[in-house]
Tab-separated table of C-alpha atoms and ligand atoms in Angstrom:
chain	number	residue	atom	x	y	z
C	1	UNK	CA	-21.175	12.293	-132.912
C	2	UNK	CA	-20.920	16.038	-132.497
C	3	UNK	CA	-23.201	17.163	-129.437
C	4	UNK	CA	-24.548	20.712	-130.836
C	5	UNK	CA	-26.048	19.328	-134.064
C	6	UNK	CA	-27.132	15.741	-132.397
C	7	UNK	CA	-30.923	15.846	-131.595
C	8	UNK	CA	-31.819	12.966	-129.103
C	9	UNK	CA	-35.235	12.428	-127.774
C	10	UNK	CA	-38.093	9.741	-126.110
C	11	UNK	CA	-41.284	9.871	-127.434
C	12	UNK	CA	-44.091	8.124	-125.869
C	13	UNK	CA	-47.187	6.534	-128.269
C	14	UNK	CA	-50.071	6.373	-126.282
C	15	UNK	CA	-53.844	5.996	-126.675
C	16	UNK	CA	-56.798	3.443	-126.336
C	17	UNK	CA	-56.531	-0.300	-127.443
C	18	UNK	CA	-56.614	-1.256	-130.771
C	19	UNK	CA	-55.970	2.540	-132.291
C	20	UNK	CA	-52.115	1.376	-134.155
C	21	UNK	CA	-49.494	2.438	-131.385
C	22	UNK	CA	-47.537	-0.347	-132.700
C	23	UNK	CA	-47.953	-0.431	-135.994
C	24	UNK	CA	-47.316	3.077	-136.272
C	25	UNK	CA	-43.928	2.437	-134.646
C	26	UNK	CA	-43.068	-0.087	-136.948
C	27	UNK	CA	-44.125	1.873	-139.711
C	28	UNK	CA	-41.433	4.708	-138.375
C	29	UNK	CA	-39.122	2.480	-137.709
C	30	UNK	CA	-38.975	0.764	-141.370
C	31	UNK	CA	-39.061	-3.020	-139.596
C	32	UNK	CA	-41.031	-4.800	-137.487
C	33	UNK	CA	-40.158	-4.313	-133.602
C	34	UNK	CA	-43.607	-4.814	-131.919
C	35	UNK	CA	-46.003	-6.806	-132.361
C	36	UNK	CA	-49.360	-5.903	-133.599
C	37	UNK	CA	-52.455	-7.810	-134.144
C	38	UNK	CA	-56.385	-6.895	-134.890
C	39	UNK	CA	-57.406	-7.691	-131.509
C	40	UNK	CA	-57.169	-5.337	-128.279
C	41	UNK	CA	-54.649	-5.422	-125.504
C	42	UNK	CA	-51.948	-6.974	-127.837
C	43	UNK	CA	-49.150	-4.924	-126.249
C	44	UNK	CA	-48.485	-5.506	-122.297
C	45	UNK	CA	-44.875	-3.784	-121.919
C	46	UNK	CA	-43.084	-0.630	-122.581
C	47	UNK	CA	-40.800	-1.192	-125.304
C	48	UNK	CA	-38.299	1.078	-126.323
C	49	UNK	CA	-37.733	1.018	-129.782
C	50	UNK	CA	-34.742	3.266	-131.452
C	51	UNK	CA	-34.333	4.434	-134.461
C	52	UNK	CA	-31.061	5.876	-134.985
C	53	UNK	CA	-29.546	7.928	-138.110
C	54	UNK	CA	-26.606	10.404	-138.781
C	55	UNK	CA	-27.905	13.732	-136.816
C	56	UNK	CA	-30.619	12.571	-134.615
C	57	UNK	CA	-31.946	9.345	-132.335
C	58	UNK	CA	-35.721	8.970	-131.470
C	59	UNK	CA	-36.855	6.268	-129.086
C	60	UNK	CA	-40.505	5.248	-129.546
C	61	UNK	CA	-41.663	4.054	-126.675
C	62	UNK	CA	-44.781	1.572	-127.331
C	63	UNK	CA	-46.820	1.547	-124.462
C	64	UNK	CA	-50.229	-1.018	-123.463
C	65	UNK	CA	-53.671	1.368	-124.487
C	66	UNK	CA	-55.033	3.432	-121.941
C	67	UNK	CA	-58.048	1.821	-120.511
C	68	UNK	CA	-60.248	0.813	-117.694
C	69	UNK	CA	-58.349	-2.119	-115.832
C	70	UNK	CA	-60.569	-5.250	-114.920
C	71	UNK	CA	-57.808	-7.254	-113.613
C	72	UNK	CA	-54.367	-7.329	-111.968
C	73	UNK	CA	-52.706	-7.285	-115.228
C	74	UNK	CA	-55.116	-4.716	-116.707
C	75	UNK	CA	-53.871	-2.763	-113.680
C	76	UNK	CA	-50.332	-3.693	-114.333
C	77	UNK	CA	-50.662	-2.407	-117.878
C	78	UNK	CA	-52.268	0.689	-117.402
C	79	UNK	CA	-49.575	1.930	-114.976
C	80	UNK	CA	-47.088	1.197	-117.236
C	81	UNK	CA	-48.772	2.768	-119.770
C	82	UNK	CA	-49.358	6.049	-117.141
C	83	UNK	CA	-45.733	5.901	-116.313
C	84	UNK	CA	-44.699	5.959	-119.423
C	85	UNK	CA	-45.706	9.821	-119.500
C	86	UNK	CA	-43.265	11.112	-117.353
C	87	UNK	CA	-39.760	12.099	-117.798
C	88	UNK	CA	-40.179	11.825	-122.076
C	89	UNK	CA	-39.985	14.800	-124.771
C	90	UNK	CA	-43.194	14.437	-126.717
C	91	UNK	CA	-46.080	12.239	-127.017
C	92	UNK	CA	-47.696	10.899	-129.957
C	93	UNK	CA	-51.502	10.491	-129.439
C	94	UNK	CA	-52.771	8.101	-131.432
C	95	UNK	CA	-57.288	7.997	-132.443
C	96	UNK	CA	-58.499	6.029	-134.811
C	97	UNK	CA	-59.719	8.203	-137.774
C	98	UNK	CA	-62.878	5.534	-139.195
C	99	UNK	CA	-63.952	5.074	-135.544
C	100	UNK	CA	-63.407	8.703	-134.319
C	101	UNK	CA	-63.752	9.812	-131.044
C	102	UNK	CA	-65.228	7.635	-127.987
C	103	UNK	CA	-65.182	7.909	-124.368
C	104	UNK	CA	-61.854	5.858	-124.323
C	105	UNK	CA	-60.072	8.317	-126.231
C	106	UNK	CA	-61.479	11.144	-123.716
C	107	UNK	CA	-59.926	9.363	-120.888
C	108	UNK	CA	-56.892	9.188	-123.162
C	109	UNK	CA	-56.843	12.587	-123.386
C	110	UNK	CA	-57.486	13.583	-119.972
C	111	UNK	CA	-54.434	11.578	-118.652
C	112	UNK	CA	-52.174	12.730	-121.998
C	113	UNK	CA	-53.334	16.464	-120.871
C	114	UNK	CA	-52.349	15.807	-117.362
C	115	UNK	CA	-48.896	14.912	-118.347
C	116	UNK	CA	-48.561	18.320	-119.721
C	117	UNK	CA	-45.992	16.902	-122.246
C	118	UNK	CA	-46.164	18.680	-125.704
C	119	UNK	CA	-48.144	16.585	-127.850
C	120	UNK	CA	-48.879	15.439	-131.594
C	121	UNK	CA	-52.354	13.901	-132.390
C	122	UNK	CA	-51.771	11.307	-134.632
C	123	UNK	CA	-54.814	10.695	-136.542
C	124	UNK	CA	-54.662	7.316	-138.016
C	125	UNK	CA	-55.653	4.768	-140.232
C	126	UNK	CA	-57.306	8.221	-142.817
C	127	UNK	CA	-56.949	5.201	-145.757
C	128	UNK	CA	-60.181	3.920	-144.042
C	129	UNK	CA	-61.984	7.700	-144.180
C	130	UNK	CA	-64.654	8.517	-147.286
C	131	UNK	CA	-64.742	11.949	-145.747
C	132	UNK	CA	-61.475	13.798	-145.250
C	133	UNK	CA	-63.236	16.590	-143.444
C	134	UNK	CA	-63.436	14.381	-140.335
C	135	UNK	CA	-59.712	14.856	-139.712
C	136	UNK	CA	-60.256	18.584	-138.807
C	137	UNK	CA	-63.313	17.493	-136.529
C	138	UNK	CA	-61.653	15.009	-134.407
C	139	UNK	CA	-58.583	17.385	-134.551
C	140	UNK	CA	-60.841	20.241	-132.593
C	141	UNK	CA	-62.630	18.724	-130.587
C	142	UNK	CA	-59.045	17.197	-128.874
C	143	UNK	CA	-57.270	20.494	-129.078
C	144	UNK	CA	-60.512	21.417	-126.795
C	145	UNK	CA	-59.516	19.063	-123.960
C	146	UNK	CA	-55.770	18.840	-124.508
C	147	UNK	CA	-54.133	21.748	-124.299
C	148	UNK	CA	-50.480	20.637	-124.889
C	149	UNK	CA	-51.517	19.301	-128.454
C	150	UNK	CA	-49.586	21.546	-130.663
C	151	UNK	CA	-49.581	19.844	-133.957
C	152	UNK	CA	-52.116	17.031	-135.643
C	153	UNK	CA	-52.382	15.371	-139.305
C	154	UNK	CA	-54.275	12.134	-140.279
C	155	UNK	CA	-51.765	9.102	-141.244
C	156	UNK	CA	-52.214	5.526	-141.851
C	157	UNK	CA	-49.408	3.401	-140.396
C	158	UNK	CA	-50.933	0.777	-142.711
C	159	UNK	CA	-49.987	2.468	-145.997
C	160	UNK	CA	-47.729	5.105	-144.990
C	161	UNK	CA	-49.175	8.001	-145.942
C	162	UNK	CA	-48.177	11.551	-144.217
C	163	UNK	CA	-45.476	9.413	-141.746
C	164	UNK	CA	-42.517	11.422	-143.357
C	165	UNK	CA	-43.868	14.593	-142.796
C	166	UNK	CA	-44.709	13.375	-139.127
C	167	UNK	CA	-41.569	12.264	-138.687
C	168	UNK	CA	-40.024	15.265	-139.913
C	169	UNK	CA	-42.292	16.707	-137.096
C	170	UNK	CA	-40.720	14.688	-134.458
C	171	UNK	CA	-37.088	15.717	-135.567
C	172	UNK	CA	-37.975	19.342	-135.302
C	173	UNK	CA	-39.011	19.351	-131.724
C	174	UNK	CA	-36.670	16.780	-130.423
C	175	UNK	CA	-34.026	18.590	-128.199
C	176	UNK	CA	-30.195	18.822	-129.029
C	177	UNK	CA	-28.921	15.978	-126.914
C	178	UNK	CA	-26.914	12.781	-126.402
C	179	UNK	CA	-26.995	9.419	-128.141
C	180	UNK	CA	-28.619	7.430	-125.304
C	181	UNK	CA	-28.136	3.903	-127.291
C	182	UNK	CA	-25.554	2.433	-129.362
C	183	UNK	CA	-26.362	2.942	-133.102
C	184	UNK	CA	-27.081	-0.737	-133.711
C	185	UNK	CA	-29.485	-1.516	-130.986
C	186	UNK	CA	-33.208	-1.470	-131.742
C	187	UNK	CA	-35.317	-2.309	-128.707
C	188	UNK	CA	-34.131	-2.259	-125.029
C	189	UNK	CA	-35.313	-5.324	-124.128
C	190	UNK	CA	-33.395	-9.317	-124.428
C	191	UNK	CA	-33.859	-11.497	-127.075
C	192	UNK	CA	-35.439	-13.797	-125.075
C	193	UNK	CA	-38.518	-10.973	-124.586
C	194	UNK	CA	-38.678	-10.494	-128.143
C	195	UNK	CA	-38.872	-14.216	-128.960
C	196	UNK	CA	-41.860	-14.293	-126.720
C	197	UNK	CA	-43.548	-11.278	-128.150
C	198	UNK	CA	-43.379	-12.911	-131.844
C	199	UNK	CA	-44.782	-16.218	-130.259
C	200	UNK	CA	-47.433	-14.416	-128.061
C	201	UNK	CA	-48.172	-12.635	-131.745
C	202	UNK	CA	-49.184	-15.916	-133.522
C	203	UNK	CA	-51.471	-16.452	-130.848
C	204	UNK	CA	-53.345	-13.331	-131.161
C	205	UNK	CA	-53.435	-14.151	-135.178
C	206	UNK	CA	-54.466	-17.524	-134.359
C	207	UNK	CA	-56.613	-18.417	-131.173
C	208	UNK	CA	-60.236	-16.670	-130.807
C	209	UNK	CA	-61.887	-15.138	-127.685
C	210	UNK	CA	-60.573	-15.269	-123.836
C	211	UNK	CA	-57.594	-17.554	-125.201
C	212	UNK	CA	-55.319	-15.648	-126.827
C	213	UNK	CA	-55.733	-13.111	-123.674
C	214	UNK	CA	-55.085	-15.660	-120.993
C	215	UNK	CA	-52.019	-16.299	-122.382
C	216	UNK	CA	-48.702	-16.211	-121.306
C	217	UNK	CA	-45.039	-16.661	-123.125
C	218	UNK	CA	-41.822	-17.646	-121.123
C	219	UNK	CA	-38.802	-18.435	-123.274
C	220	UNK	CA	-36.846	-20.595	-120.546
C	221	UNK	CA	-33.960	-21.363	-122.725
C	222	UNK	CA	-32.194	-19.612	-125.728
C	223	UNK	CA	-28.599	-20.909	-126.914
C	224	UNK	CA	-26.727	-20.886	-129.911
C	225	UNK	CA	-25.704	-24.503	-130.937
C	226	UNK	CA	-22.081	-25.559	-132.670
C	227	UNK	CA	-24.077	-25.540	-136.210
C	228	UNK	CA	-25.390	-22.384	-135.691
C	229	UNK	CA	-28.519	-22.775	-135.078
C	230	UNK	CA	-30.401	-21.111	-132.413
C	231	UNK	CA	-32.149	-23.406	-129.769
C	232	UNK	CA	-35.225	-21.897	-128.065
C	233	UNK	CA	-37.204	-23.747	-125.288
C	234	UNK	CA	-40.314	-21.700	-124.674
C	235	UNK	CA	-44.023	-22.215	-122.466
C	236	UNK	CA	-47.098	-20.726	-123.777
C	237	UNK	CA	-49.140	-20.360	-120.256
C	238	UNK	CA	-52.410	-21.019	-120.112
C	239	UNK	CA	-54.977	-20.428	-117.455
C	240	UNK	CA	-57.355	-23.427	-117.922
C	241	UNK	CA	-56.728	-27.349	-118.612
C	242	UNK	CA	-59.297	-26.760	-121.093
C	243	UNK	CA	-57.282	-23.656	-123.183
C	244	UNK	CA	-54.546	-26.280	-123.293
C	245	UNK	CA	-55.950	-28.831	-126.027
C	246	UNK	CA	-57.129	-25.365	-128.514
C	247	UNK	CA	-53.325	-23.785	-128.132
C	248	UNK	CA	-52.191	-27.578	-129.163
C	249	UNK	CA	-54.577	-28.240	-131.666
C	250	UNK	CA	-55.984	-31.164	-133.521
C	251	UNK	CA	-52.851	-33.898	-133.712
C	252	UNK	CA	-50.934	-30.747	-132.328
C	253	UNK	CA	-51.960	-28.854	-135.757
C	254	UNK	CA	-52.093	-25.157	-133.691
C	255	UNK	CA	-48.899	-25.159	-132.078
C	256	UNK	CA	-47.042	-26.376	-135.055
C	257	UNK	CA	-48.800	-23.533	-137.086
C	258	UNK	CA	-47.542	-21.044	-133.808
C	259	UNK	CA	-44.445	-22.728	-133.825
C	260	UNK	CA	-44.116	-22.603	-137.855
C	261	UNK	CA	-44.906	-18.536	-137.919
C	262	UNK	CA	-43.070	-17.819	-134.807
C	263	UNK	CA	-39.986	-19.596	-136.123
C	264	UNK	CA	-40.276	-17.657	-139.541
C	265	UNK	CA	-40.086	-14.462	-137.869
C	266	UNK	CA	-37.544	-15.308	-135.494
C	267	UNK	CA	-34.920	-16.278	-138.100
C	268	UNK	CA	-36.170	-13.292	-139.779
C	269	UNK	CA	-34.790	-10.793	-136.733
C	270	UNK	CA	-31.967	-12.407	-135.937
C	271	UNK	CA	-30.605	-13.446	-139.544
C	272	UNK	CA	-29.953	-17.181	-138.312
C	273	UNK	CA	-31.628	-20.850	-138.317
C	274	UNK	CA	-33.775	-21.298	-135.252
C	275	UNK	CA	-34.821	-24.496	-133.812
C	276	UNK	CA	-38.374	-23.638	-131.768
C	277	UNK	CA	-39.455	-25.946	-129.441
C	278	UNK	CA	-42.692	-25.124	-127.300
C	279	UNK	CA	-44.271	-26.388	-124.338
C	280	UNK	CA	-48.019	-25.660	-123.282
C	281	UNK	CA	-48.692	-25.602	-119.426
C	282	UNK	CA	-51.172	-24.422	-116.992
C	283	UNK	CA	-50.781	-22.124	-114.626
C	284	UNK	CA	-54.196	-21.115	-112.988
C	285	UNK	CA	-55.314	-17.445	-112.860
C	286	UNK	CA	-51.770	-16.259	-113.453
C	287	UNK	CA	-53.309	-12.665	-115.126
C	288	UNK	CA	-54.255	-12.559	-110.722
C	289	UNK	CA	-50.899	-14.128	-109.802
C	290	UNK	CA	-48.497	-11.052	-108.542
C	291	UNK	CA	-45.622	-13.622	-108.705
C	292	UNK	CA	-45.790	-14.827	-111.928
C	293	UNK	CA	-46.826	-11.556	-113.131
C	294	UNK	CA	-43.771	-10.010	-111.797
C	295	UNK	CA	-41.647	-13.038	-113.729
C	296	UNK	CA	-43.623	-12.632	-116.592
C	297	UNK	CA	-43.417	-8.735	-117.308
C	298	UNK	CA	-40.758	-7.402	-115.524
C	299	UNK	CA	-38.004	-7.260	-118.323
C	300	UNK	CA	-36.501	-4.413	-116.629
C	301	UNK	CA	-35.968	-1.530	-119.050
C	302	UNK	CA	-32.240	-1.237	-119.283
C	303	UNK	CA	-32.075	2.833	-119.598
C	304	UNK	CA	-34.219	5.816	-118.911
C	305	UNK	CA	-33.695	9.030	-119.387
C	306	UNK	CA	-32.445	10.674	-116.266
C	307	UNK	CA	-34.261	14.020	-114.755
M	1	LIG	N1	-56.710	0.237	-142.012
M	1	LIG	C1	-55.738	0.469	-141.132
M	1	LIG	N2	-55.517	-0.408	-140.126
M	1	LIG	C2	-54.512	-0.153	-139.257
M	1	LIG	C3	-53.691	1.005	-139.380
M	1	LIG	N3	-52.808	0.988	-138.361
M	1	LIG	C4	-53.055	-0.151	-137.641
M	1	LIG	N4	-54.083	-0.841	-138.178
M	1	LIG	C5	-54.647	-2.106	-137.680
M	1	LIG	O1	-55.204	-1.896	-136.401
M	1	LIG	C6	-55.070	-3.077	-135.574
M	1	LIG	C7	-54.412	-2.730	-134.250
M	1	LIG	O2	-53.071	-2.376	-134.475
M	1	LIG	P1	-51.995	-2.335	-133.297
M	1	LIG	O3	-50.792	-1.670	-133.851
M	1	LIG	O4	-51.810	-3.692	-132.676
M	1	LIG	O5	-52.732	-1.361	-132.266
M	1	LIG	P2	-52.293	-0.911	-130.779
M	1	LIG	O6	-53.097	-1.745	-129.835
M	1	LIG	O7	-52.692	0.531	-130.667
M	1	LIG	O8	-50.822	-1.117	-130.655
M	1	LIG	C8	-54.267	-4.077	-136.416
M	1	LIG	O9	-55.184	-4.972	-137.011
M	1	LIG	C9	-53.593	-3.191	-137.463
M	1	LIG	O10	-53.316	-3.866	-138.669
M	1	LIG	C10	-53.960	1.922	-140.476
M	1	LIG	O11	-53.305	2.960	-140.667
M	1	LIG	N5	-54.981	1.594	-141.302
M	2	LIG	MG1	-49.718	-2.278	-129.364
């Protein structure tokens, strides 16, 4: 690595629910990191994800959407998305281009403008647009309230369009600086997290209304076995004895089909056979529970860049 010509930087993705933060980092990243899924409030964590190549390193930092907090883990989220603000190199602001702008993207930008962090407004999912012209309109009326937006274009994480040039972008104002992670690491946070992300993930795709939301993943055991396979134990939480029999299913139909997705994607990541056993249980109001929310969220981010 030589220092001078090494460019090193975090870059926070924020913006409302539901706009693409994830996808979007995927998309950069060329695999899948985060999950993503078509309702709002997938993502609950910051997640560092790093992409890492000969002359530079960019960590994406996926963050929950910015919104108005109903409960303690609404709360919880919102901070973390807040927090994740401070002490970065650029921000990616992320609007939906088909919905343009709504109040939730004002308070978006209100709290991305307070940060005072240079800024790119990433104007996404254009393959949706008829008119192109909107771009420029949503791209104004932004630039009115946030003043550290120096640069927008309209992407779509979906198809790819425009994300090399935005990339490029990102490379050419990321400072000169260290390699904060080694070259092979992708996310900052334990295998056992990311097991319970891809789980939590087939919920989303699979369960309707209030019950995907009230859900919680703990993977309580994780262990390779002599024949190579790798065990997982995990516990989908639920909040009500009645949320129980829909996450199980007809003759336990659901959580095989959770279980059967989950499993794909997990040998998929770690390039090995994976036994996936799950357990449903309920744990009353634990979105309210500071204890369990603590347990539940808290995979402590293993590096940040110092100030
Ligand atoms: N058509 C279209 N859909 C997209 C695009 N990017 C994301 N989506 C969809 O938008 C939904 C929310 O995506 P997600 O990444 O979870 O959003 P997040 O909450 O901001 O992280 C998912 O259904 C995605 O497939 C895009 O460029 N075009
Ligand atoms: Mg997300």
């Amino acid at each position: 690595m030589q220092e001078n010509t090494f460019k090193s930087g975090f870059v926070t993705v924020a913006g409302k629910p539901n706009v693409g933060k994830s996808t979007l980092i995927n998309a950069l990243m060329g695999q899948k990191v985060v999950i993503v899924s078509e309702k709002p409030q997938t993502t609950r964590n910051r997640i560092n994800c790093i992409l890492t190549e000969d002359n530079y390193q960019i960590v994406f930092v996926d963050t929950p959407g910015i919104h108005k907090p109903l409960r303690k883990i609404g709360e919880y989220m919102l901070n973390i998305a807040v927090n994740a603000l401070r002490g970065i190199d650029l921000i990616l602001f992320v609007v939906d281009a088909k919905e343009g702008i709504r109040d939730s993207d004002l308070r978006a930008a209100e709290v991305i403008n307070a940060s005072k962090v240079p800024t790119i407004l990433v104007i996404n999912k254009i393959d949706q647009l008829k008119d192109r012209g909107k771009i420029q309109k949503i791209s104004e009326e932004l630039r009115n309230i946030c003043g550290n937006i120096f640069e927008s274009l309209g992407v779509s994480a979906l198809t790819g369009e425009n994300l090399s040039l935005l990339k490029q972008i990102i490379i050419d104002h990321l400072p000169y600086g260290p390699q904060y992670y080694p070259e092979d690491m992708i996310t900052d946070k334990p295998s056992r997290f990311i097991i319970s992300e891809l789980i939590r993930e087939k919920i989303f795709l699979l369960t309707k209304e209030e019950v995907p939301h009230s859900t919680g993943v703990v993977v309580e055991e994780l262990k390779e076995r002599e024949n190579g396979v790798l065990y997982v134990r995990a516990e989908i939480y639920v909040e009500r004895k009645s949320q129980k029999p829909i996450i199980i299913g007809k003759n336990g139909a659901m959580i095989k089909k959770i279980g059967e997705l989950a499993r794909k994607d997990i040998e998929e990541l770690f390039e090995q056979k994976v036994y996936l056993d799950l357990y449903v249980r309920v744990k009353e109001k634990w979105r309210d529970n500071e204890s369990i929310l603590n347990n539940i969220m808290e995979y402590k981010t293993e590096f940040t860049k110092e100030r």
